Tab-separated table of C-alpha atoms and ligand atoms in Angstrom:
chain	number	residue	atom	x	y	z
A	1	UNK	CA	4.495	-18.670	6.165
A	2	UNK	CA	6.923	-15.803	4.980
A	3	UNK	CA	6.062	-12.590	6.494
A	4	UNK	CA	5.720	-9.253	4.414
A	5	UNK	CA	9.219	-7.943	5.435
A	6	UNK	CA	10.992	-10.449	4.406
A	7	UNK	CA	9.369	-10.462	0.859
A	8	UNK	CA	9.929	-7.501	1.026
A	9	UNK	CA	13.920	-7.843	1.287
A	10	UNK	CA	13.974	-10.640	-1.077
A	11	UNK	CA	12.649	-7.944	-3.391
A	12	UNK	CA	15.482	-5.934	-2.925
A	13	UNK	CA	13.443	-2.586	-1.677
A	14	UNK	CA	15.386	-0.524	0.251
A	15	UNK	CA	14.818	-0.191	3.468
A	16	UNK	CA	13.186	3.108	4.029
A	17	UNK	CA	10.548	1.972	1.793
A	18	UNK	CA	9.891	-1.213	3.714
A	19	UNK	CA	9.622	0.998	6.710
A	20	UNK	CA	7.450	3.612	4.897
A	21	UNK	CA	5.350	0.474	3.506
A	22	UNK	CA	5.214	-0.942	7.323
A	23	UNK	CA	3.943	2.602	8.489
A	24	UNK	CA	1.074	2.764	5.182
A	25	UNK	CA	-0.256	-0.498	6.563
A	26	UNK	CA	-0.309	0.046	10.461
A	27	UNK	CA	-3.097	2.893	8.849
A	28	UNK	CA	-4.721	0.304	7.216
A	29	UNK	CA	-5.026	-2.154	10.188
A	30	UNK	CA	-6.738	0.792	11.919
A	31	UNK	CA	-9.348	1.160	9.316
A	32	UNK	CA	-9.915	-2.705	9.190
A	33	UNK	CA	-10.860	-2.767	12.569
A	34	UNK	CA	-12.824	0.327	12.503
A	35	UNK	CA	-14.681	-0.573	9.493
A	36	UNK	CA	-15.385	-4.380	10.988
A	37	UNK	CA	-16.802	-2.269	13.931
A	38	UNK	CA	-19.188	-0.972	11.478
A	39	UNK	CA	-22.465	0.358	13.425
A	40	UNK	CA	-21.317	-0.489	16.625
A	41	UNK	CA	-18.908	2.030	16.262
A	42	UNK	CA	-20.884	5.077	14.644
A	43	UNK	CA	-19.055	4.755	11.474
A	44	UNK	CA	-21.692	3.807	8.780
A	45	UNK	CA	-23.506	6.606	6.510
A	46	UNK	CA	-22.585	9.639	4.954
A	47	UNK	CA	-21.405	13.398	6.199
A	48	UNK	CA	-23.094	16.415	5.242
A	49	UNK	CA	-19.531	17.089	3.053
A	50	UNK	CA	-18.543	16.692	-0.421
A	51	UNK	CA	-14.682	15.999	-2.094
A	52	UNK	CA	-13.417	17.889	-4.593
A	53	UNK	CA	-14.729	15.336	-6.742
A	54	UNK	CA	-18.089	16.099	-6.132
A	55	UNK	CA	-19.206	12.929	-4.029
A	56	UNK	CA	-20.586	13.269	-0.703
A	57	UNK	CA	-18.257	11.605	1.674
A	58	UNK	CA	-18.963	8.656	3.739
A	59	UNK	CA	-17.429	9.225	7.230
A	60	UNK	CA	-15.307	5.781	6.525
A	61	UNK	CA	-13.721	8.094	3.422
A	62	UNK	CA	-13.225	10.748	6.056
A	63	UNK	CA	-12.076	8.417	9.194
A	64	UNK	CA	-9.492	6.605	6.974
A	65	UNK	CA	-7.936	9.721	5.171
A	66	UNK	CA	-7.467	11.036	8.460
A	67	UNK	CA	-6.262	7.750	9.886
A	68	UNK	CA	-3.546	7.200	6.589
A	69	UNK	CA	-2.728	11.407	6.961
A	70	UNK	CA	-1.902	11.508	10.301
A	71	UNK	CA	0.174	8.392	10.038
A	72	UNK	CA	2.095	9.277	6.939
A	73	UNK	CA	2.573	12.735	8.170
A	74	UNK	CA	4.213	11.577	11.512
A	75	UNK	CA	6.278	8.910	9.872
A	76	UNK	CA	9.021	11.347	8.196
A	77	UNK	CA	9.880	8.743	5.208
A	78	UNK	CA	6.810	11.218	3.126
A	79	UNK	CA	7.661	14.795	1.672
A	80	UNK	CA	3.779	14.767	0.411
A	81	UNK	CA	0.521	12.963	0.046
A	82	UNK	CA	-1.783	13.331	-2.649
A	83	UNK	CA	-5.348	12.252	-1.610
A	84	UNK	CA	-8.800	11.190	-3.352
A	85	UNK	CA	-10.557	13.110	-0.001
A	86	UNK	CA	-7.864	15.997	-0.684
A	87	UNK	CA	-8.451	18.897	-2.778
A	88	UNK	CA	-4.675	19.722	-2.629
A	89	UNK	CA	-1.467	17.513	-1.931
A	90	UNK	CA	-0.602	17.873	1.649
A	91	UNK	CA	2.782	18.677	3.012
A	92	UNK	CA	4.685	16.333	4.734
A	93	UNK	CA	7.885	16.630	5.719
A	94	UNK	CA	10.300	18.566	3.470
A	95	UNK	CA	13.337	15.753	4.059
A	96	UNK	CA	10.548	13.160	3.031
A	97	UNK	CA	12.019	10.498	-0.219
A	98	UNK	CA	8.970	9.582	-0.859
A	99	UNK	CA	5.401	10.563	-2.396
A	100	UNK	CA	2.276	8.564	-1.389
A	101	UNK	CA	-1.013	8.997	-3.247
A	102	UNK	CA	-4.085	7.132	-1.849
A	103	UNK	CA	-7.752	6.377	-2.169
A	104	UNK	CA	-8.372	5.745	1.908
A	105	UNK	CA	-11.497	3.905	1.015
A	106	UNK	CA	-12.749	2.499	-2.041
A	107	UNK	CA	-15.997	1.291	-3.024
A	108	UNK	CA	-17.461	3.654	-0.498
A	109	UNK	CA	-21.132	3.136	-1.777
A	110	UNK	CA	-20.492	-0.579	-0.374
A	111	UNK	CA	-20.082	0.872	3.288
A	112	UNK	CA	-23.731	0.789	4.163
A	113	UNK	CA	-24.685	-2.777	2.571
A	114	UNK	CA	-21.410	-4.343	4.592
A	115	UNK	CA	-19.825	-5.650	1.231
A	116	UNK	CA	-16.051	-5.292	-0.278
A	117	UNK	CA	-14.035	-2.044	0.339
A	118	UNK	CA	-10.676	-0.919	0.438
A	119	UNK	CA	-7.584	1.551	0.203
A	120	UNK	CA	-5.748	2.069	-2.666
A	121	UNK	CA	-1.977	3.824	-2.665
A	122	UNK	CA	0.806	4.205	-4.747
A	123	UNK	CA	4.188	5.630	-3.703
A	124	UNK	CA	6.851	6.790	-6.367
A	125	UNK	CA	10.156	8.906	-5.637
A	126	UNK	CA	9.570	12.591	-3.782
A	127	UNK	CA	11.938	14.532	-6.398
A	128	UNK	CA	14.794	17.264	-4.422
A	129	UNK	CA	13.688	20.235	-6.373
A	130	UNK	CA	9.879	19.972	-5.013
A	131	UNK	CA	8.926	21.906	-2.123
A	132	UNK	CA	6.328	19.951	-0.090
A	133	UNK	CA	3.316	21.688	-1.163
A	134	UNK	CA	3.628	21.515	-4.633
A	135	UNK	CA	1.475	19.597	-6.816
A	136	UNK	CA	3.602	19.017	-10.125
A	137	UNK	CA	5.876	16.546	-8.481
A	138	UNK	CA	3.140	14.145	-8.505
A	139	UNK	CA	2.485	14.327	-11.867
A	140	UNK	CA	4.639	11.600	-12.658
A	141	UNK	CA	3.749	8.855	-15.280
A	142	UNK	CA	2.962	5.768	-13.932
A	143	UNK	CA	5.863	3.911	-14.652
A	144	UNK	CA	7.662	6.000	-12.236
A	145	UNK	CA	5.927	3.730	-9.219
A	146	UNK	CA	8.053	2.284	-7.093
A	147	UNK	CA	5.621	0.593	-5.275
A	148	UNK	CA	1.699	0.215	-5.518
A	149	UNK	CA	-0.826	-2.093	-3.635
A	150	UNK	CA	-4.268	-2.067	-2.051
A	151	UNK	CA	-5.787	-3.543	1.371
A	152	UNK	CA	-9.316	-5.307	0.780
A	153	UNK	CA	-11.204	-4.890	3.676
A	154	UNK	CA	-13.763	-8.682	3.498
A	155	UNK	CA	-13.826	-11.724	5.724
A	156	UNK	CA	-10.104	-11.617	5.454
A	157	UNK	CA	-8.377	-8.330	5.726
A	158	UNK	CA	-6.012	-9.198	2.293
A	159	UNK	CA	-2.572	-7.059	1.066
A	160	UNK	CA	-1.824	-7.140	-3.062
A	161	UNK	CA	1.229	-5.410	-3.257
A	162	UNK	CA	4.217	-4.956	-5.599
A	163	UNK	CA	7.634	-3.396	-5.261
A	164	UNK	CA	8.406	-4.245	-8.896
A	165	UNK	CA	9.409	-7.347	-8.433
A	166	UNK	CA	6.072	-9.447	-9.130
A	167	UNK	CA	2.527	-9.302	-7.009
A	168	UNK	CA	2.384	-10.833	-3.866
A	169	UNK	CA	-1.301	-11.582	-1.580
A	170	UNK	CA	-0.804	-11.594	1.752
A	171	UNK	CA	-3.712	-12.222	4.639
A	172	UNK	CA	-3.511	-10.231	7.327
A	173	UNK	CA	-2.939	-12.922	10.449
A	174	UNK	CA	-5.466	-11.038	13.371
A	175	UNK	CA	-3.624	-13.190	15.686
A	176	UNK	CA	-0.551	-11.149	16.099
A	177	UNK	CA	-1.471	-8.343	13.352
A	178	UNK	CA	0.838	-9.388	10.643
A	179	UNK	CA	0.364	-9.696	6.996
A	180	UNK	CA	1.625	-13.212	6.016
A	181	UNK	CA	2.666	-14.509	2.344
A	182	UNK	CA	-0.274	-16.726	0.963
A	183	UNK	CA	-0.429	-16.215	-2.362
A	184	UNK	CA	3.307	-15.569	-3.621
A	185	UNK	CA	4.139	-14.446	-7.210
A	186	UNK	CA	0.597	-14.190	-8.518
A	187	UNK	CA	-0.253	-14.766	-12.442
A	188	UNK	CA	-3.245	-13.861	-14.414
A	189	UNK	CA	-4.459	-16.606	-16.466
A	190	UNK	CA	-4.496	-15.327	-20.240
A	191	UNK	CA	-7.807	-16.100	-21.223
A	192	UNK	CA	-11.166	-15.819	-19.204
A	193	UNK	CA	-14.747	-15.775	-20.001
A	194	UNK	CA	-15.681	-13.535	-16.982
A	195	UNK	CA	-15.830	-9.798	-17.581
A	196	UNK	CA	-16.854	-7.155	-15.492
A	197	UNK	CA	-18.123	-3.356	-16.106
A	198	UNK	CA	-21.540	-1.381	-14.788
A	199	UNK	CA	-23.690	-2.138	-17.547
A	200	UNK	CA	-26.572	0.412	-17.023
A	201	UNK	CA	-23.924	2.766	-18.591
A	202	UNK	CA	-23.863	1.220	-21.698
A	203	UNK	CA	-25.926	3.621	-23.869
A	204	UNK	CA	-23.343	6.287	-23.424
A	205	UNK	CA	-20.100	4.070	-23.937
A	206	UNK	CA	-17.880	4.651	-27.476
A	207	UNK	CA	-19.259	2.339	-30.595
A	208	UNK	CA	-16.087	0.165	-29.864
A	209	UNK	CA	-16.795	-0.717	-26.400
A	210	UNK	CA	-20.906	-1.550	-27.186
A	211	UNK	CA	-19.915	-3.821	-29.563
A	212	UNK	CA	-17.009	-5.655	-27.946
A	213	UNK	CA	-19.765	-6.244	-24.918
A	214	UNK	CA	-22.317	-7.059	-27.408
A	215	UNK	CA	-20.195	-9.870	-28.669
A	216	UNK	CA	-19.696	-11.167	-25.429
A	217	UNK	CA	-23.000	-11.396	-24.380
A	218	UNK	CA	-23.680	-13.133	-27.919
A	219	UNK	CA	-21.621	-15.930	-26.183
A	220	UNK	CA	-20.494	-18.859	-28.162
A	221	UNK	CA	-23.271	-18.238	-30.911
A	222	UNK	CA	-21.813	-14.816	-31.248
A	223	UNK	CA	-18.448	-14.135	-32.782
A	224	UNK	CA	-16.036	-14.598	-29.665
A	225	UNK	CA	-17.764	-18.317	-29.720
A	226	UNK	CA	-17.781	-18.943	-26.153
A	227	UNK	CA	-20.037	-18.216	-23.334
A	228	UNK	CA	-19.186	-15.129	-20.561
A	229	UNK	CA	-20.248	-14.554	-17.068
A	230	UNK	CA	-20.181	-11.204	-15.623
A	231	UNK	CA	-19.457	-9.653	-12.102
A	232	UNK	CA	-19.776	-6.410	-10.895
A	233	UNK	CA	-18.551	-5.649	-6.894
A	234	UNK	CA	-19.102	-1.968	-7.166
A	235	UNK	CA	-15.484	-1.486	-5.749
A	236	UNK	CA	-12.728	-1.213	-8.028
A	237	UNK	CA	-10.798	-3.208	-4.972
A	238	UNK	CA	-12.960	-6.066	-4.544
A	239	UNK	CA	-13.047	-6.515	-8.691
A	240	UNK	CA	-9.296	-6.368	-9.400
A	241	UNK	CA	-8.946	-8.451	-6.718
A	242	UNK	CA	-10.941	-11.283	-8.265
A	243	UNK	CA	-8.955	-11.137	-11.378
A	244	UNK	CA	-5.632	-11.088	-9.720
A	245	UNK	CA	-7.001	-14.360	-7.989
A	246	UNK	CA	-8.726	-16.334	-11.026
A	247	UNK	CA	-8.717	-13.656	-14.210
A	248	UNK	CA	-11.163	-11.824	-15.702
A	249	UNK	CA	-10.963	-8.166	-17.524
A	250	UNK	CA	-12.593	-4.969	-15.413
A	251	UNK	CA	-13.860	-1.907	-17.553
A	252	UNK	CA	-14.588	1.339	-16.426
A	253	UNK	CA	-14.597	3.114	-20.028
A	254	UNK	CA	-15.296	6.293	-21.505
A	255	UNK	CA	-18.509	7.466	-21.407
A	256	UNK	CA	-20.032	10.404	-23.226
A	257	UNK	CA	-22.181	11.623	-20.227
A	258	UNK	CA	-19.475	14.730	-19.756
A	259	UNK	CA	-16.689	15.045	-22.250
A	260	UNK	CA	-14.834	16.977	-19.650
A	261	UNK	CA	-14.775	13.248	-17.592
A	262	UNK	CA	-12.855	10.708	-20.005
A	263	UNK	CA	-13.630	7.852	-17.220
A	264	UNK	CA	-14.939	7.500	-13.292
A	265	UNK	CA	-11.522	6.093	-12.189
A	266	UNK	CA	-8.583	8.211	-10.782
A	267	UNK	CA	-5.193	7.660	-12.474
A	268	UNK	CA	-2.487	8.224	-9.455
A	269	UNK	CA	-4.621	6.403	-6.636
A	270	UNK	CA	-7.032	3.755	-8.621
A	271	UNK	CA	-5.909	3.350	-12.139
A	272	UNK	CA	-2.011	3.471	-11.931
A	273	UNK	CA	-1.946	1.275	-8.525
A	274	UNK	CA	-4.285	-1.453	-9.940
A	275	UNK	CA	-1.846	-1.144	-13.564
A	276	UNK	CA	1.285	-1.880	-11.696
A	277	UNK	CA	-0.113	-5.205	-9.921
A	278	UNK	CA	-1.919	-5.889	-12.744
A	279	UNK	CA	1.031	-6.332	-15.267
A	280	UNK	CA	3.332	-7.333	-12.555
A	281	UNK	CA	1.071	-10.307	-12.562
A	282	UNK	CA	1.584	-10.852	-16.261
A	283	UNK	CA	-1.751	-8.937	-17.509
A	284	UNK	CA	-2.386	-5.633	-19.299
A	285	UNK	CA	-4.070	-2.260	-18.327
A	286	UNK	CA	-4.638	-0.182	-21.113
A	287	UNK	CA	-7.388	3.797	-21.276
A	288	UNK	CA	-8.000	1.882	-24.405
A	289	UNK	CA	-6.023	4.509	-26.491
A	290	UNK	CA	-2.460	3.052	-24.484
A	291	UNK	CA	-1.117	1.686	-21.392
A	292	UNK	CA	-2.092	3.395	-18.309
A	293	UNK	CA	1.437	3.338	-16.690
A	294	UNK	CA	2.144	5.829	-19.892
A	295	UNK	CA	-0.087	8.456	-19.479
A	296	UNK	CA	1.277	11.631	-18.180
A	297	UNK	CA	-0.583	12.939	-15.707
A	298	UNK	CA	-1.961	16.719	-15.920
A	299	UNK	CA	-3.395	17.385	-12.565
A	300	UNK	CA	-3.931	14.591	-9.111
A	301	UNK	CA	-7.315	13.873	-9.625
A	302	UNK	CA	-7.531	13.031	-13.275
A	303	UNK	CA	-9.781	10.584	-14.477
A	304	UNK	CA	-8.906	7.744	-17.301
A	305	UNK	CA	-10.634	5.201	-19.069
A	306	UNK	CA	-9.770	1.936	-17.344
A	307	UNK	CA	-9.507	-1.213	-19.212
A	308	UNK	CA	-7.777	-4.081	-17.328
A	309	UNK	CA	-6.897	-7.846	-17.095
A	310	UNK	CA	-6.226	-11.021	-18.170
A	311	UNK	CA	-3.721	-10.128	-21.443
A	312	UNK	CA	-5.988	-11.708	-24.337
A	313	UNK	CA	-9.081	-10.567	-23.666
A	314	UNK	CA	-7.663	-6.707	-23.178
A	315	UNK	CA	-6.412	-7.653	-26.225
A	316	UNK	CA	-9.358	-8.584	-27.781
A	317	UNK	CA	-11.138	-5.494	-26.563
A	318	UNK	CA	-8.610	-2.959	-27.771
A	319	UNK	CA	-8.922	-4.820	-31.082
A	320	UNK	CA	-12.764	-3.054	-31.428
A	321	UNK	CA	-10.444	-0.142	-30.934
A	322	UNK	CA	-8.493	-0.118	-34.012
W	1	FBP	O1	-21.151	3.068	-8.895
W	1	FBP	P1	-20.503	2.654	-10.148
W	1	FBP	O2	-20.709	3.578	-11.300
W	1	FBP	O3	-20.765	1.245	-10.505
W	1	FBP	O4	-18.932	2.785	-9.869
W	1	FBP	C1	-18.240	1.891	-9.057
W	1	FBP	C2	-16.810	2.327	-9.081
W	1	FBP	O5	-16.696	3.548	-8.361
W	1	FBP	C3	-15.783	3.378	-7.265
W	1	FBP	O6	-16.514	3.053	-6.121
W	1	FBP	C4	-15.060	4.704	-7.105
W	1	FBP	O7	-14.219	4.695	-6.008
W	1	FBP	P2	-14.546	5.420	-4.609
W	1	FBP	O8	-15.546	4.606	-3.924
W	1	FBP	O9	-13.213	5.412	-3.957
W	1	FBP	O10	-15.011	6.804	-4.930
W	1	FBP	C5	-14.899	2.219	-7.680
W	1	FBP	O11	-14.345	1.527	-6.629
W	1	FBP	C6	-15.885	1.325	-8.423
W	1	FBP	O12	-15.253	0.508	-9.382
W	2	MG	MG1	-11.965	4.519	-5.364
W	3	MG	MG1	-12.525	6.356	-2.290
């Protein structure tokens, strides 16, 4: 089986990205063995802190931002990081190309109950102009990526990762630690009749969203004539995952519990990462108003709405849109 680097290659990214890429996931074999460790190693429950976003932190969130920091920091390919367990972007070092922006762990309510979690990044071009510390240079749009991926931590340790150049899977071979090609060039069927979203939030969701998942739980008496299924893994990782491997369409939409919160999901490290492999595998990711990958960011831990799949049922959502 091919191995990452020489995917990599045949991709045409240049080689200080393959080696910053390399460096990312050495970080992320550390937190798949500490998080298989689990209880045996302490790591399971919560700390008595909270992120800027408000969440308590699990000390997996805290163990693998520190794991991923301290990595990225050392490495010298990274002038700054931009973290979900970060209030601020942190400094790297100031000849750094590049800009790395990471959930360390996500689904981190699934720590506890030993299900699907992951890390999330996203690296895009560290412009010369920025000094180290400063935030603006991340606020990039999307389509600015130059690479994006994730690392699902289940019983395989699994790579999704794109350089722009299609989505690749890869399993991570615990043999001799190396992430190996097994599911090359992946596309997302068209049409599905599996869709995912947490619906004990559906009394606050727009009129256009509780009637596009009205109709599909009508199923084929309804108007959309066909019967759905629906899945909900609690971690954006685990989910997209699942439709990169056999379809689907994920929603995380607005909600008008706080207007000041358009969505849950973070744009650089979850929504723009998961939009990249998503329509590098031939589907669509859309905050229902436009494509993610558009959206110009205003500050690192914005939220968006996150609609995202198989390319005609996003369709056929953001037609309850119009
Ligand atoms: O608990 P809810 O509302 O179903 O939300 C689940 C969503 O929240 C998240 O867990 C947020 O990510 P973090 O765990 O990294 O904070 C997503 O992975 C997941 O899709
Ligand atoms: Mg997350
Ligand atoms: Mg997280």
């Amino acid at each position: 089986m091919k191995r990452l680097n020489s995917q990599m290659q045949q991709d045409g990214a240049p080689l200080e990205l393959i080696l910053l890429i390399r460096t990312l996931l050495a970080g992320c074999k550390e937190i798949s063995f500490r998080v298989s460790q689990g209880a045996l190693a302490g790591v399971l429950g919560s700390t008595l802190s909270e992120n800027v976003q408000g969440e308590t932190q699990k000390k997996l969130d805290v163990i693998s931002n520190q794991i991923l920091k301290d990595i990225l920091k050392e490495s010298g390919y990274v002038k700054a990081i931009s973290s979900e367990e970060e209030d601020d972007v942190v400094p790297c070092h100031p000849d750094g190309k590049y800009l790395v922006s990471f959930d360390p762990l996500d689904g981190s309510s699934n720590t506890e109950i030993n299900s699907l979690i992951g890390t999330i990044f996203s690296i895009a071009h560290a412009p010369q102009w920025m000094e180290p510390d400063d935030p603006s240079a991340f606020l990039q749009p999307g389509s600015q990526m130059v690479a994006a991926g994730y690392v699902l931590y289940g019983p395989s340790t699994m790579l999704a990762m794109t350089t722009g150049k299609g989505t690749h899977i890869y399993t991570l071979d615990k043999t001799h630690g190396g992430f190996l090609l097994t599911h090359p060039n992946i596309q997302v069927p068209e049409e599905t009749s599996e869709f995912s979203i947490n619906a004990s939030n559906q009394r606050h969701w727009e009129k256009p969203m509780q009637n596009y998942v009205a109709d599909l739980l009508a199923g084929k008496d309804g108007p959309r004539e066909k019967n759905y299924n629906m899945r909900w893994v609690a971690a954006m990782v685990g989910d997209i995952h699942r439709l990169l491997c056999r379809g689907g369409i994920f929603m995380y939409p607005y909600d008008n519990r706080d207007p000041g919160k358009p969505g849950k999901l973070r744009l650089l490290y979850e929504a723009n990462p998961m939009a990249f492999l998503m329509e590098q595998a031939g589907g669509l990711a859309s905050t229902g108003e436009g494509r993610i990958m558009e959206v110009m960011p205003e500050e690192i831990h914005q939220r968006v709405p996150v609609i995202i799949g198989s390319k005609a049922e996003v369709e056929a959502c953001l037609s309850y849109y119009d």
